[in-house]
Amino acid sequence: MSLNLEQYVSEFSAQNINGEHLLQLDGSKLKALGMTSSQDRAIVKRKLKEMKTSLEKARKAQEKMEKQREKLRKKEQEQLQRRSRKTDKCSSDATEGTNEQ
């Protein structure tokens, strides 16, 4: 509807074309859905290409954020391990000092 192609809404609805199915459509499938105008198909294909590009960018951004989170988690884990070792060493040194006296 945002592309001013309302005349196809009923057929798309009747064929249960949802967002996932929509991204799989090509020119021949659009034609089979009753989109006889080559201009209308070109509009839809252009918009689908834009949508796929946007989805890919969003997916890559999500992966990048996940990698950054994982890197941060590892860094925090390493810091905790260092602190733990330092605490263990200090406790050990204090125990040895008490035993020597």
Backbone as numpy.savetxt, mean C-alpha at the origin, in Angstrom:
# Nx Ny Nz CAx CAy CAz Cx Cy Cz
-19.84 8.15 -13.28 -20.66 9.34 -13.28 -19.80 10.60 -13.28
-18.66 10.55 -12.58 -17.79 11.73 -12.54 -17.20 12.04 -13.91
-17.22 11.06 -14.81 -16.72 11.26 -16.17 -17.84 11.63 -17.14
-19.04 11.88 -16.59 -20.23 12.19 -17.39 -20.58 11.05 -18.35
-20.49 9.84 -17.83 -20.82 8.66 -18.61 -21.92 7.86 -17.91
-22.90 8.59 -17.39 -23.98 7.98 -16.60 -24.74 6.90 -17.37
-24.76 7.00 -18.68 -25.54 6.06 -19.49 -25.05 4.62 -19.33
-23.84 4.43 -18.79 -23.28 3.09 -18.64 -23.44 2.52 -17.22
-23.89 3.33 -16.33 -23.98 2.92 -14.92 -24.85 1.68 -14.76
-26.00 1.64 -15.39 -26.90 0.50 -15.20 -26.26 -0.80 -15.68
-25.58 -0.77 -16.82 -24.95 -1.99 -17.33 -23.79 -2.42 -16.43
-23.00 -1.47 -15.98 -21.89 -1.79 -15.07 -22.43 -2.38 -13.77
-23.52 -1.81 -13.27 -24.13 -2.32 -12.04 -24.70 -3.72 -12.28
-25.37 -3.92 -13.41 -25.96 -5.22 -13.72 -24.89 -6.30 -13.83
-23.70 -5.93 -14.29 -22.60 -6.89 -14.44 -21.71 -6.96 -13.19
-22.15 -6.28 -12.12 -21.41 -6.27 -10.84 -19.97 -5.80 -11.01
-19.78 -4.76 -11.80 -18.45 -4.20 -11.99 -18.15 -3.30 -10.80
-17.24 -3.76 -9.96 -16.81 -2.95 -8.81 -15.42 -2.38 -9.10
-14.82 -1.74 -8.13 -13.52 -1.12 -8.34 -12.45 -2.08 -8.79
-12.41 -3.25 -8.19 -11.40 -4.24 -8.56 -11.61 -4.73 -9.99
-12.87 -5.02 -10.34 -13.17 -5.46 -11.70 -12.90 -4.35 -12.71
-13.22 -3.14 -12.31 -13.05 -1.99 -13.20 -11.60 -1.87 -13.65
-10.68 -2.08 -12.72 -9.26 -1.95 -13.06 -8.79 -3.03 -14.04
-9.55 -4.09 -14.19 -9.18 -5.18 -15.10 -9.74 -4.99 -16.51
-10.57 -3.98 -16.70 -11.22 -3.79 -18.00 -10.26 -3.21 -19.03
-10.42 -3.68 -20.24 -9.68 -3.11 -21.38 -10.71 -2.68 -22.42
-10.25 -2.24 -23.56 -11.15 -1.74 -24.59 -12.19 -2.74 -25.03
-11.79 -3.99 -25.24 -12.75 -4.99 -25.71 -13.79 -5.33 -24.64
-13.37 -5.36 -23.40 -14.32 -5.64 -22.32 -15.29 -4.47 -22.13
-14.77 -3.25 -22.29 -15.66 -2.09 -22.21 -16.69 -2.14 -23.34
-16.25 -2.52 -24.51 -17.15 -2.62 -25.66 -18.22 -3.68 -25.38
-17.80 -4.80 -24.79 -18.74 -5.88 -24.46 -19.76 -5.43 -23.41
-19.39 -4.44 -22.61 -20.32 -3.91 -21.61 -21.26 -2.87 -22.20
-21.19 -2.69 -23.50 -22.11 -1.76 -24.16 -21.55 -0.39 -24.43
-20.27 -0.21 -24.19 -19.65 1.09 -24.42 -19.19 1.12 -25.88
-20.11 1.51 -26.75 -19.83 1.47 -28.19 -19.03 2.67 -28.68
-19.09 3.75 -27.97 -18.37 4.96 -28.40 -16.88 4.82 -28.10
-16.07 4.96 -29.14 -14.62 4.86 -28.94 -14.11 6.01 -28.08
-14.77 7.17 -28.16 -14.38 8.31 -27.32 -14.63 8.00 -25.85
-15.79 7.41 -25.57 -16.12 7.05 -24.19 -15.13 6.02 -23.65
-14.81 5.03 -24.48 -13.83 4.01 -24.06 -12.47 4.65 -23.79
-12.09 5.59 -24.65 -10.80 6.27 -24.47 -10.77 7.05 -23.16
-11.88 7.69 -22.83 -11.98 8.45 -21.56 -11.81 7.49 -20.38
-12.53 6.38 -20.42 -12.48 5.41 -19.32 -11.08 4.80 -19.23
-10.50 4.42 -20.35 -9.17 3.82 -20.33 -8.13 4.80 -19.79
-8.25 6.06 -20.15 -7.32 7.08 -19.65 -7.47 7.21 -18.12
-8.71 7.25 -17.67 -8.96 7.37 -16.23 -8.47 6.12 -15.50
-8.67 4.95 -16.07 -8.19 3.72 -15.45 -6.67 3.72 -15.34
-6.02 4.21 -16.37 -4.56 4.29 -16.35 -4.10 5.22 -15.22
-4.78 6.35 -15.06 -4.46 7.28 -13.97 -4.66 6.62 -12.62
-5.76 5.89 -12.50 -6.06 5.21 -11.23 -5.00 4.16 -10.91
-4.61 3.39 -11.91 -3.59 2.35 -11.69 -2.27 2.99 -11.28
-1.93 4.10 -11.91 -0.69 4.80 -11.57 -0.75 5.30 -10.12
-1.89 5.87 -9.75 -2.06 6.35 -8.37 -1.98 5.21 -7.37
-2.61 4.09 -7.70 -2.56 2.94 -6.81 -1.14 2.42 -6.65
-0.40 2.39 -7.73 0.98 1.91 -7.68 1.84 2.85 -6.82
1.64 4.15 -6.98 2.38 5.11 -6.16 2.04 4.94 -4.69
0.75 4.75 -4.40 0.33 4.56 -3.02 0.92 3.27 -2.44
0.95 2.21 -3.25 1.52 0.93 -2.80 3.00 1.09 -2.48
3.72 1.79 -3.36 5.15 2.00 -3.13 5.39 2.85 -1.90
4.57 3.86 -1.70 4.70 4.71 -0.51 4.44 3.89 0.75
3.44 3.01 0.70 3.12 2.15 1.83 4.30 1.22 2.14
4.88 0.63 1.10 6.03 -0.26 1.30 7.20 0.51 1.91
7.42 1.72 1.44 8.51 2.54 1.96 8.29 2.84 3.44
7.05 3.17 3.80 6.76 3.44 5.21 6.96 2.20 6.06
6.55 1.06 5.55 6.72 -0.19 6.30 8.19 -0.50 6.52
9.00 -0.26 5.49 10.45 -0.49 5.63 11.04 0.47 6.67
10.58 1.72 6.65 11.09 2.69 7.63 10.69 2.28 9.04
9.44 1.82 9.21 8.99 1.37 10.53 9.82 0.18 11.01
10.07 -0.76 10.11 10.87 -1.94 10.46 12.29 -1.53 10.85
12.86 -0.61 10.12 14.20 -0.13 10.42 14.22 0.54 11.80
13.20 1.32 12.09 13.10 1.98 13.38 12.93 0.95 14.51
12.10 -0.08 14.27 11.92 -1.14 15.28 13.24 -1.85 15.56
13.99 -2.15 14.51 15.29 -2.81 14.69 16.24 -1.92 15.48
16.25 -0.64 15.16 17.13 0.29 15.86 16.77 0.36 17.34
15.46 0.44 17.63 15.02 0.48 19.02 15.39 -0.81 19.74
15.24 -1.94 19.06 15.59 -3.23 19.65 17.08 -3.29 19.97
17.90 -2.81 19.05 19.35 -2.79 19.28 19.71 -1.91 20.47
19.04 -0.76 20.58 19.29 0.14 21.71 18.91 -0.53 23.03
17.78 -1.23 23.03 17.36 -1.94 24.25 18.37 -3.02 24.62
18.88 -3.73 23.61 19.86 -4.78 23.88 21.15 -4.18 24.43
21.58 -3.03 23.88 22.79 -2.38 24.38 22.61 -1.94 25.83
21.45 -1.36 26.11 21.17 -0.92 27.49 21.17 -2.10 28.44
20.57 -3.20 27.98 20.49 -4.40 28.80 21.90 -4.93 29.09
22.73 -4.96 28.07 24.11 -5.42 28.26 24.86 -4.51 29.20
24.64 -3.21 29.05 25.33 -2.23 29.89 24.88 -2.39 31.35
23.59 -2.60 31.55 23.05 -2.80 32.89 23.60 -4.09 33.49
23.64 -5.15 32.67 24.19 -6.43 33.14 25.65 -6.28 33.52
26.40 -5.54 32.71 27.82 -5.35 32.97 28.02 -4.56 34.27
27.22 -3.51 34.44 27.33 -2.71 35.67 26.99 -3.55 36.89
25.97 -4.37 36.80 25.59 -5.24 37.91 26.68 -6.24 38.19
27.24 -6.78 37.13 28.32 -7.75 37.27 29.54 -7.11 37.92
29.90 -5.91 37.48 31.04 -5.20 38.05 30.81 -4.88 39.52
29.59 -4.49 39.85 29.27 -4.16 41.25 29.34 -5.41 42.11
28.90 -6.53 41.61 28.93 -7.79 42.35 30.38 -8.22 42.56
31.21 -8.09 41.53 32.61 -8.46 41.65 33.31 -7.56 42.66
32.97 -6.28 42.68 33.57 -5.34 43.62 33.19 -5.70 45.05
31.97 -6.11 45.27 31.52 -6.50 46.61 32.21 -7.79 47.04
32.37 -8.72 46.15 33.04 -9.99 46.46 34.50 -9.78 46.79
35.16 -8.82 46.16 36.57 -8.58 46.41 36.80 -8.02 47.80
35.83 -7.27 48.28 36.00 -6.64 49.60 35.83 -7.68 50.65
